Coordinates of C-alpha atoms in Angstrom, one line a residue:
X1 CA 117.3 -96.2 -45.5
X2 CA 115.4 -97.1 -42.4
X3 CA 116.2 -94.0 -40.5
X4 CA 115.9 -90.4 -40.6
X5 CA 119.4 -88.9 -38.9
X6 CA 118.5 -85.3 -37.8
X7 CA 122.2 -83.5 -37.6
X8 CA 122.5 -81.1 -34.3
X9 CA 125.6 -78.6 -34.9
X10 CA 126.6 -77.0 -31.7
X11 CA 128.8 -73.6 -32.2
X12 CA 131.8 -72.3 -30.7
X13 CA 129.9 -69.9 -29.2
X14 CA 127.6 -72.4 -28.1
X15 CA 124.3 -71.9 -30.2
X16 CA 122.8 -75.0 -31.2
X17 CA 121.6 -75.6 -35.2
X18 CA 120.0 -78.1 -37.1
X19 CA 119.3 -78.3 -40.9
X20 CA 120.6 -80.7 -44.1
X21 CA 123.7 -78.9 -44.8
X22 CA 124.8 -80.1 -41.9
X23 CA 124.8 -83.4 -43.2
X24 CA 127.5 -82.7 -45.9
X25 CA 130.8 -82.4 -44.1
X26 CA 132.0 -80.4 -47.6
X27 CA 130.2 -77.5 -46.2
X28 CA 132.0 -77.4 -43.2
X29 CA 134.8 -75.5 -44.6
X30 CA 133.0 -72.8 -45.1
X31 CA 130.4 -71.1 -42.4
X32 CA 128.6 -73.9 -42.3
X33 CA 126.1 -71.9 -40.1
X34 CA 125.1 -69.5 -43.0
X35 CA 124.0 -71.8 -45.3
X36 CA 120.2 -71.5 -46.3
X37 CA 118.3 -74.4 -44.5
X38 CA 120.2 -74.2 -41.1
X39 CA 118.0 -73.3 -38.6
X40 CA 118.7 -72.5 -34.9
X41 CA 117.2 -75.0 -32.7
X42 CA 117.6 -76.2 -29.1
X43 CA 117.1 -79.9 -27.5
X44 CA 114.4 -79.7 -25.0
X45 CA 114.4 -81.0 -21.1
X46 CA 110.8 -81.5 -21.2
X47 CA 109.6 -84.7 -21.7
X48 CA 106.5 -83.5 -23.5
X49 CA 109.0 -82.3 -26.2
X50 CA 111.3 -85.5 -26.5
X51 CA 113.3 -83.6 -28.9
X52 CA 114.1 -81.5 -30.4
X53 CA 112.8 -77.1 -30.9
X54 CA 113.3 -76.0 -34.6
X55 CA 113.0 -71.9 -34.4
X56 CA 112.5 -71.8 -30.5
X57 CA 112.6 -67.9 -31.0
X58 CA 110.3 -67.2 -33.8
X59 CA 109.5 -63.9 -35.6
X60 CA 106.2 -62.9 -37.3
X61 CA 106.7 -64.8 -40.5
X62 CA 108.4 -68.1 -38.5
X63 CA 106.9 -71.1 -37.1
X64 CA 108.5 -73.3 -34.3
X65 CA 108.7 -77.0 -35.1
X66 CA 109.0 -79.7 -32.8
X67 CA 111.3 -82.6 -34.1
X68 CA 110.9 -86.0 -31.8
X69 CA 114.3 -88.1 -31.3
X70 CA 114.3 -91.2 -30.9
X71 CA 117.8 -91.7 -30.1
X72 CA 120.7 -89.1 -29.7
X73 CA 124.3 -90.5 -30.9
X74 CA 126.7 -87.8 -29.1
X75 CA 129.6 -87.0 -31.2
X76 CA 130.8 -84.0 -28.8
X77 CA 134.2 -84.3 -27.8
X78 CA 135.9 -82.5 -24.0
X79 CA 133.3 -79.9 -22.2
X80 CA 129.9 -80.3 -22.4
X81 CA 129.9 -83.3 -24.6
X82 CA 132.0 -85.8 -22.7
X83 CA 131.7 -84.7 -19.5
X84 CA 127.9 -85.9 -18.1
X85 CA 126.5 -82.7 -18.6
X86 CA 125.1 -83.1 -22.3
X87 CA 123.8 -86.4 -21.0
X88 CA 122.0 -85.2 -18.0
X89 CA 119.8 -83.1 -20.3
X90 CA 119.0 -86.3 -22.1
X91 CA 117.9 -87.7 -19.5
X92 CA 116.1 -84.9 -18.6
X93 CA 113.9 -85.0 -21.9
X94 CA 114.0 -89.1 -21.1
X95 CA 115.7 -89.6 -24.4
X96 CA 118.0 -92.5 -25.4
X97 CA 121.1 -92.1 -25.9
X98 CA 124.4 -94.0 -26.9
X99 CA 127.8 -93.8 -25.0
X100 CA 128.5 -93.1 -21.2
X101 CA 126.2 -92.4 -18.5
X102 CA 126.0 -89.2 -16.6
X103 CA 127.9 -90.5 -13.4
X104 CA 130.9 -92.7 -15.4
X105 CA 131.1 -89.7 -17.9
X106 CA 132.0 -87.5 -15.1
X107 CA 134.1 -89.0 -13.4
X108 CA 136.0 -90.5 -16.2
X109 CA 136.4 -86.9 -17.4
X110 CA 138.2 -85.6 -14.7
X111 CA 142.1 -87.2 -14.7
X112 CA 142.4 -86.9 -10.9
X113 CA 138.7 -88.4 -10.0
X114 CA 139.5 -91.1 -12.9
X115 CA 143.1 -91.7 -11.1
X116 CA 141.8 -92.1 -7.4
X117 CA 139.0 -94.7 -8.9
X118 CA 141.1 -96.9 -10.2
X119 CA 142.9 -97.0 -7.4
X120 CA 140.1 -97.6 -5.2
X121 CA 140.0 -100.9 -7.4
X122 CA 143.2 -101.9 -7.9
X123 CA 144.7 -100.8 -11.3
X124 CA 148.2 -99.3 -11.1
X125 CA 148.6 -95.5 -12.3
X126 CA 151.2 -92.8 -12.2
X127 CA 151.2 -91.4 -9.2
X128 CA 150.5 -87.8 -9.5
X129 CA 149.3 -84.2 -7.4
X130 CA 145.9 -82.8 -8.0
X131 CA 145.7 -78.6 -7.2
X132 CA 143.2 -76.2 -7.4
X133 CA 143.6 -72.9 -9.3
X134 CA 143.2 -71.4 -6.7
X135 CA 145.7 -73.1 -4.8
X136 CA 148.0 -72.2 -7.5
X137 CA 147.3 -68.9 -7.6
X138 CA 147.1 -68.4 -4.0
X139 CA 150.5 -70.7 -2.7
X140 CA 152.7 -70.2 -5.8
X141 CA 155.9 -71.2 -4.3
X142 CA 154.5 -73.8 -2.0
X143 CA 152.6 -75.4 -5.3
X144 CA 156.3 -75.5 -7.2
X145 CA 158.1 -76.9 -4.0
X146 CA 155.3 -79.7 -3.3
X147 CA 156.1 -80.7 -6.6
X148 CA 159.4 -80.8 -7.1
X149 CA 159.7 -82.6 -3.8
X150 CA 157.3 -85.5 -4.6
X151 CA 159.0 -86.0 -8.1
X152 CA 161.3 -85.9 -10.4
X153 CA 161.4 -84.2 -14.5
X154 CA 160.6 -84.2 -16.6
X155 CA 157.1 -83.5 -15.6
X156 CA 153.8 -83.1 -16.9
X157 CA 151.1 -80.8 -16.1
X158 CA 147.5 -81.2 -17.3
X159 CA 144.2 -79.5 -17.2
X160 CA 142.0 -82.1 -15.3
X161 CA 139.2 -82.3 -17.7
X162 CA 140.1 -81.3 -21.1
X163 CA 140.6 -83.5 -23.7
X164 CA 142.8 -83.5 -27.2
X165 CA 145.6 -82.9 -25.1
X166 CA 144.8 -79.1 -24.6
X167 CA 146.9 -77.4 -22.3
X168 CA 149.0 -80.4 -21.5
X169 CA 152.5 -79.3 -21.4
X170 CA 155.7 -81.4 -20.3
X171 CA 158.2 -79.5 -18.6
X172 CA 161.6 -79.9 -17.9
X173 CA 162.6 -77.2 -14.7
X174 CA 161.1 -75.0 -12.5
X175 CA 160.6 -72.2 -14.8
X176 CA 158.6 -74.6 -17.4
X177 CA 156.5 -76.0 -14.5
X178 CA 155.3 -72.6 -13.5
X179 CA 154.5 -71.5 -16.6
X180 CA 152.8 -74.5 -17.7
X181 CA 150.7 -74.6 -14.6
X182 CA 149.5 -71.1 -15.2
X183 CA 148.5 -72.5 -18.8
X184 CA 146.6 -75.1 -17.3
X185 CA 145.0 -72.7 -14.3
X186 CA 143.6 -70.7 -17.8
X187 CA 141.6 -74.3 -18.9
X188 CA 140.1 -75.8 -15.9
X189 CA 139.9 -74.9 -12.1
X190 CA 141.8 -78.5 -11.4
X191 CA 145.3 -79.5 -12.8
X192 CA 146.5 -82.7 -12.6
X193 CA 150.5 -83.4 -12.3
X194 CA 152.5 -86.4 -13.1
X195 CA 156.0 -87.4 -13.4
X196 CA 156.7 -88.6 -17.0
X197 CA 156.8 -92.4 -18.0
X198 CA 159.8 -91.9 -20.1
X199 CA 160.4 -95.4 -21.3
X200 CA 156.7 -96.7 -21.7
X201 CA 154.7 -97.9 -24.6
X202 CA 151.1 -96.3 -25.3
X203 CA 148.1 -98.6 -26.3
X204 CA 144.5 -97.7 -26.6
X205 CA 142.1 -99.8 -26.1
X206 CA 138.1 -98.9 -25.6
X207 CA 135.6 -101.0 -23.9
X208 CA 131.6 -101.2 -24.5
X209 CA 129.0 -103.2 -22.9
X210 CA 127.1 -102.9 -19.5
X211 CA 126.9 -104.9 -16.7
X212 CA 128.5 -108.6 -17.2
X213 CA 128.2 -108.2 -20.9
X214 CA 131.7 -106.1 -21.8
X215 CA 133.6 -106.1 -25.0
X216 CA 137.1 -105.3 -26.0
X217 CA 138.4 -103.5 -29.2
X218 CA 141.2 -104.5 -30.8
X219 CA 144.4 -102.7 -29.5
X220 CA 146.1 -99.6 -31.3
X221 CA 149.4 -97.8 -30.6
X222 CA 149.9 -94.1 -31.2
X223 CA 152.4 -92.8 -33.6
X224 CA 153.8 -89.8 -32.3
X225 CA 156.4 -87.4 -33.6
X226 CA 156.7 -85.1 -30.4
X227 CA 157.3 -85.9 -27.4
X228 CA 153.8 -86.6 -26.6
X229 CA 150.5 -87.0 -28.4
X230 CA 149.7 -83.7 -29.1
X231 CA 147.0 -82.0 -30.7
X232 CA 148.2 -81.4 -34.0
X233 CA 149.1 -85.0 -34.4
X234 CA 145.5 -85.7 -33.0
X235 CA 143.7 -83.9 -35.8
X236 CA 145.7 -82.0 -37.9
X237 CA 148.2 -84.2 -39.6
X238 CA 146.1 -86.0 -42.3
X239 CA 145.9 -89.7 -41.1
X240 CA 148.5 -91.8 -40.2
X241 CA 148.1 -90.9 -36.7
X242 CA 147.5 -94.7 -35.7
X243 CA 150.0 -97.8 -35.9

């Protein structure tokens, strides 16, 4: 009651919308970008904007509005929403907004960065091997013996900065590896590698504060029917995806 929410719908294609049928999660299972109201709009970097562009492109019989934010609640998961990039145009327009900065989301978006940092501080991880496409595509052999040399499978192979478990496969030869590496090369320019922890227990917890002041939330385990968490099981089973 004290707020006006403004709803931002970014595409697949990456247009950006705005417009009350956004607001009604019913008429997202339609085209929720042809309904009449939902306008195409774009957040500005300017500072004199501090918000949002209603009709950036207008025609004859159009007018461009200018909607201020005062805060932006991010609700993006993966690339371009989780990975500093969304935020560094916030901060460009010098507009609040909740969640990560643009250093910590970067770097915690990218497996092998987030593996070598908390090294640099002392909490255990998998040890694992970080290539480039292009080392992959360049040194196939040499990729697969490197490997297989430094551990043993099963094994997984990951791209580096993808979430929702999106090209993640878990392989159990040679021929698996290979193929799921070129799955990953297809996501991200960076794969990530790791021998499977076959007999461990998975618990999620997430952390908020800044500076001294940090809080913990309470712990939860995922169920999982596969032999991962996969992406179906993410979002497409219907609940129940939590202990």
């Amino acid at each position: 009651e004290r707020f006006e929410v403004v709803p931002i719908y970014i595409s697949r294609e990456g247009k950006w919308f705005t417009g009350e049928p956004l607001a009604d999660l019913e008429n997202f299972k339609d085209e929720v970008i042809s309904y009449r109201g939902v306008t195409s709009a774009v957040i500005s970097p300017s500072v004199q904007h501090h918000g949002l562009i209603i009709n950036p492109v207008t025609g004859r019989l159009q007018k461009t509005e200018v909607k201020r934010l005062d805060v932006v609640f991010p609700a993006i998961h993966g690339s371009h929403g989780e990975d500093g990039t969304l935020q560094g145009l916030l901060e460009l327009a010098d507009i609040p907004y909740v969640g990560c900065g643009v250093l910590s989301s970067a770097l915690t978006n990218d497996k092998g960065f987030t593996k070598d940092m908390l090294k640099q501080h002392g909490v255990p991880v998998v040890d694992g091997l970080v290539f480039t496409r292009s080392d992959w595509l360049a040194r196939r052999e040499e990729v697969l013996g490197q490997i297989t040399s430094a551990m043993k499978f099963p094994i997984f192979v990951k791209p580096a900065t993808l979430g929702s478990s999106i090209g993640v496969g878990r392989t159990e030869d040679e021929a698996m590896l290979a193929m799921a590496l070129d799955i990953a090369a297809s996501f991200d320019r960076r794969i990530v590698v790791e021998p499977a922890m076959t007999s461990s227990v998975e618990i999620n917890c997430a952390v908020m504060g800044y500076g001294g002041r940090v809080e913990a939330s309470v712990l939860e385990q995922p169920v999982s029917w596969e032999e991962f968490l996969t992406y179906e099981e993410k979002y497409m089973r219907g609940g129940g995806g939590m202990k």
